[in-house]
PDB file of C-alpha atoms in Angstrom:
ATOM      1  CA  MET Y   1      84.582  90.033  93.557  1.00  0.00           C
ATOM      2  CA  HIS Y   2      85.174  93.487  94.899  1.00  0.00           C
ATOM      3  CA  ARG Y   3      85.046  94.927  91.385  1.00  0.00           C
ATOM      4  CA  GLU Y   4      81.688  93.235  90.853  1.00  0.00           C
ATOM      5  CA  ALA Y   5      80.371  94.738  94.097  1.00  0.00           C
ATOM      6  CA  PHE Y   6      81.401  98.196  92.864  1.00  0.00           C
ATOM      7  CA  ASN Y   7      79.473  97.455  89.671  1.00  0.00           C
ATOM      8  CA  GLY Y   8      76.263  96.803  91.602  1.00  0.00           C
ATOM      9  CA  VAL Y   9      76.384  93.023  92.013  1.00  0.00           C
ATOM     10  CA  THR Y  10      74.935  92.148  95.424  1.00  0.00           C
ATOM     11  CA  LYS Y  11      73.315  88.699  95.275  1.00  0.00           C
ATOM     12  CA  PHE Y  12      75.012  85.310  95.463  1.00  0.00           C
ATOM     13  CA  GLY Y  13      73.627  84.140  92.107  1.00  0.00           C
ATOM     14  CA  GLU Y  14      74.743  87.368  90.413  1.00  0.00           C
ATOM     15  CA  PHE Y  15      78.276  86.957  91.761  1.00  0.00           C
ATOM     16  CA  GLN Y  16      78.321  83.344  90.637  1.00  0.00           C
ATOM     17  CA  SER Y  17      77.129  84.068  87.107  1.00  0.00           C
ATOM     18  CA  THR Y  18      79.454  87.043  86.539  1.00  0.00           C
ATOM     19  CA  LEU Y  19      82.521  85.372  88.060  1.00  0.00           C
ATOM     20  CA  CYS Y  20      81.871  81.801  86.829  1.00  0.00           C
ATOM     21  CA  ILE Y  21      83.231  80.182  90.002  1.00  0.00           C
ATOM     22  CA  ALA Y  22      82.050  77.221  92.057  1.00  0.00           C
ATOM     23  CA  ARG Y  23      79.501  77.845  94.813  1.00  0.00           C
ATOM     24  CA  ASN Y  24      81.829  76.626  97.564  1.00  0.00           C
ATOM     25  CA  THR Y  25      84.614  78.938  96.360  1.00  0.00           C
ATOM     26  CA  LEU Y  26      82.220  81.871  96.170  1.00  0.00           C
ATOM     27  CA  THR Y  27      80.890  81.133  99.664  1.00  0.00           C
ATOM     28  CA  GLU Y  28      84.433  81.044 101.053  1.00  0.00           C
ATOM     29  CA  ARG Y  29      85.364  84.342  99.400  1.00  0.00           C
ATOM     30  CA  LEU Y  30      82.175  86.100 100.505  1.00  0.00           C
ATOM     31  CA  ASP Y  31      82.797  84.857 104.063  1.00  0.00           C
ATOM     32  CA  ARG Y  32      86.332  86.272 103.937  1.00  0.00           C
ATOM     33  CA  LEU Y  33      85.182  89.649 102.643  1.00  0.00           C
ATOM     34  CA  THR Y  34      82.385  89.906 105.212  1.00  0.00           C
ATOM     35  CA  GLY Y  35      84.757  88.741 107.964  1.00  0.00           C
ATOM     36  CA  ALA Y  36      87.227  91.438 106.960  1.00  0.00           C
ATOM     37  CA  GLY Y  37      84.465  94.055 107.091  1.00  0.00           C
ATOM     38  CA  LEU Y  38      84.552  94.906 103.375  1.00  0.00           C
ATOM     39  CA  LEU Y  39      81.067  93.526 102.683  1.00  0.00           C
ATOM     40  CA  ALA Y  40      77.998  93.315 104.930  1.00  0.00           C
ATOM     41  CA  ARG Y  41      75.541  90.428 104.615  1.00  0.00           C
ATOM     42  CA  LYS Y  42      71.897  91.561 104.697  1.00  0.00           C
ATOM     43  CA  ARG Y  43      68.841  89.329 104.443  1.00  0.00           C
ATOM     44  CA  TYR Y  44      66.466  90.358 101.659  1.00  0.00           C
ATOM     45  CA  GLN Y  45      64.182  87.293 101.749  1.00  0.00           C
ATOM     46  CA  SER Y  46      63.164  85.109 104.673  1.00  0.00           C
ATOM     47  CA  LYS Y  47      61.626  81.959 103.106  1.00  0.00           C
ATOM     48  CA  PRO Y  48      63.991  80.648 101.988  1.00  0.00           C
ATOM     49  CA  SER Y  49      66.634  82.828 103.606  1.00  0.00           C
ATOM     50  CA  ARG Y  50      68.507  84.809 100.979  1.00  0.00           C
ATOM     51  CA  TYR Y  51      71.114  87.451 101.477  1.00  0.00           C
ATOM     52  CA  GLU Y  52      72.719  90.267  99.572  1.00  0.00           C
ATOM     53  CA  TYR Y  53      76.257  91.438 100.065  1.00  0.00           C
ATOM     54  CA  LEU Y  54      76.701  95.195 100.296  1.00  0.00           C
ATOM     55  CA  LEU Y  55      79.848  97.274 100.370  1.00  0.00           C
ATOM     56  CA  THR Y  56      80.635  98.720 103.787  1.00  0.00           C
ATOM     57  CA  ASP Y  57      82.430 102.027 104.326  1.00  0.00           C
ATOM     58  CA  ALA Y  58      85.683 100.042 104.571  1.00  0.00           C
ATOM     59  CA  GLY Y  59      84.802  98.251 101.339  1.00  0.00           C
ATOM     60  CA  ARG Y  60      84.136 101.526  99.530  1.00  0.00           C
ATOM     61  CA  ASP Y  61      87.429 102.919 100.865  1.00  0.00           C
ATOM     62  CA  PHE Y  62      89.156 100.019  99.093  1.00  0.00           C
ATOM     63  CA  TYR Y  63      88.280 101.472  95.659  1.00  0.00           C
ATOM     64  CA  PRO Y  64      91.565 103.384  95.183  1.00  0.00           C
ATOM     65  CA  VAL Y  65      93.478 100.179  95.962  1.00  0.00           C
ATOM     66  CA  LEU Y  66      91.425  98.234  93.425  1.00  0.00           C
ATOM     67  CA  THR Y  67      91.980 100.831  90.701  1.00  0.00           C
ATOM     68  CA  ALA Y  68      95.722 100.933  91.459  1.00  0.00           C
ATOM     69  CA  ILE Y  69      95.884  97.141  91.037  1.00  0.00           C
ATOM     70  CA  MET Y  70      93.895  97.449  87.798  1.00  0.00           C
ATOM     71  CA  HIS Y  71      96.353 100.054  86.505  1.00  0.00           C
ATOM     72  CA  TRP Y  72      99.317  97.817  87.365  1.00  0.00           C
ATOM     73  CA  GLY Y  73      97.674  94.885  85.549  1.00  0.00           C
ATOM     74  CA  ASP Y  74      96.886  97.061  82.534  1.00  0.00           C
ATOM     75  CA  ARG Y  75     100.511  98.143  82.348  1.00  0.00           C
ATOM     76  CA  TRP Y  76     102.189  94.797  82.906  1.00  0.00           C
ATOM     77  CA  LEU Y  77      99.690  92.085  81.960  1.00  0.00           C
ATOM     78  CA  ALA Y  78      97.381  93.425  79.221  1.00  0.00           C
ATOM     79  CA  ASP Y  79      97.912  92.071  75.742  1.00  0.00           C
ATOM     80  CA  ASP Y  80      98.123  94.146  72.552  1.00  0.00           C
ATOM     81  CA  GLY Y  81      94.321  94.482  72.539  1.00  0.00           C
ATOM     82  CA  GLY Y  82      94.528  96.765  75.575  1.00  0.00           C
ATOM     83  CA  PRO Y  83      93.016  96.558  79.036  1.00  0.00           C
ATOM     84  CA  PRO Y  84      89.811  94.594  79.616  1.00  0.00           C
ATOM     85  CA  VAL Y  85      88.243  97.423  81.644  1.00  0.00           C
ATOM     86  CA  THR Y  86      88.688 101.172  81.359  1.00  0.00           C
ATOM     87  CA  LEU Y  87      87.802 103.890  83.834  1.00  0.00           C
ATOM     88  CA  HIS Y  88      86.027 107.117  82.940  1.00  0.00           C
ATOM     89  CA  HIS Y  89      86.069 109.977  85.437  1.00  0.00           C
ATOM     90  CA  LEU Y  90      82.514 111.293  85.736  1.00  0.00           C
ATOM     91  CA  ASP Y  91      83.599 114.776  86.820  1.00  0.00           C
ATOM     92  CA  CYS Y  92      85.668 115.509  83.696  1.00  0.00           C
ATOM     93  CA  GLY Y  93      84.342 112.853  81.302  1.00  0.00           C
ATOM     94  CA  GLN Y  94      87.821 111.598  80.425  1.00  0.00           C
ATOM     95  CA  GLN Y  95      89.245 108.081  80.374  1.00  0.00           C
ATOM     96  CA  THR Y  96      91.659 107.753  83.271  1.00  0.00           C
ATOM     97  CA  HIS Y  97      93.687 105.393  85.472  1.00  0.00           C
ATOM     98  CA  ALA Y  98      94.677 105.311  89.112  1.00  0.00           C
ATOM     99  CA  SER Y  99      97.538 107.477  90.242  1.00  0.00           C
ATOM    100  CA  VAL Y 100      98.776 107.464  93.817  1.00  0.00           C
ATOM    101  CA  VAL Y 101      99.793 110.972  94.789  1.00  0.00           C
ATOM    102  CA  CYS Y 102     100.946 112.836  97.865  1.00  0.00           C
ATOM    103  CA  ALA Y 103      98.048 114.252  99.843  1.00  0.00           C
ATOM    104  CA  ARG Y 104     100.161 117.363 100.608  1.00  0.00           C
ATOM    105  CA  CYS Y 105     101.715 118.398  97.279  1.00  0.00           C
ATOM    106  CA  GLY Y 106     100.080 116.193  94.634  1.00  0.00           C
ATOM    107  CA  GLY Y 107     103.402 114.645  93.559  1.00  0.00           C
ATOM    108  CA  GLU Y 108     103.526 110.982  92.552  1.00  0.00           C
ATOM    109  CA  LEU Y 109     104.180 108.509  95.361  1.00  0.00           C
ATOM    110  CA  ALA Y 110     106.845 106.368  93.700  1.00  0.00           C
ATOM    111  CA  ALA Y 111     109.173 104.152  95.736  1.00  0.00           C
ATOM    112  CA  ASP Y 112     112.205 106.294  94.915  1.00  0.00           C
ATOM    113  CA  HIS Y 113     110.449 109.459  96.139  1.00  0.00           C
ATOM    114  CA  VAL Y 114     109.096 108.217  99.473  1.00  0.00           C
ATOM    115  CA  ARG Y 115     110.741 107.320 102.778  1.00  0.00           C
ATOM    116  CA  GLN Y 116     108.882 105.066 105.182  1.00  0.00           C
ATOM    117  CA  ASP Y 117     109.383 106.110 108.789  1.00  0.00           C
ATOM    118  CA  MET Y 118     109.075 103.023 110.968  1.00  0.00           C
ATOM    119  CA  LYS Y 119     108.350 105.119 114.057  1.00  0.00           C
ATOM    120  CA  GLY Y 120     104.644 105.775 113.513  1.00  0.00           C
ATOM    121  CA  PRO Y 121     102.291 106.111 116.499  1.00  0.00           C
ATOM    122  CA  ALA Y 122     101.457 102.381 116.558  1.00  0.00           C
ATOM    123  CA  SER Y 123     104.907 101.083 115.663  1.00  0.00           C
ATOM    124  CA  PRO Y 124     106.578  98.719 118.137  1.00  0.00           C
ATOM    125  CA  ARG Y 125     109.833 100.487 117.141  1.00  0.00           C
ATOM    126  CA  GLY Y 126     108.480 103.907 118.143  1.00  0.00           C
TER     127      GLY Y 126
END
């Protein structure tokens, strides 16, 4: 659903037709995403009441997570035909994929190159 929102889908019927899921399932998922603050529900018609679902700042900030999950799926789940969706970077015009890197040096953030300090400012262990 989040991917569809990034692709400009905003209305209930559009989500339903692109995702091919039952109305009750779609309603539950939209409620979860709005409850989590990733989508905002905005009325665009009053009689009858109809709403669109728009990405919030928190929802837009989720994009790197979504592309990282896509990259993982492309690597481990795609068949020989390749990935179902590809990403093209508008700034350079090249096909690309997500890469999680260090904000300080640009090096890859792989599990064997990162230590998690469990004494952050909000940690109960701090």
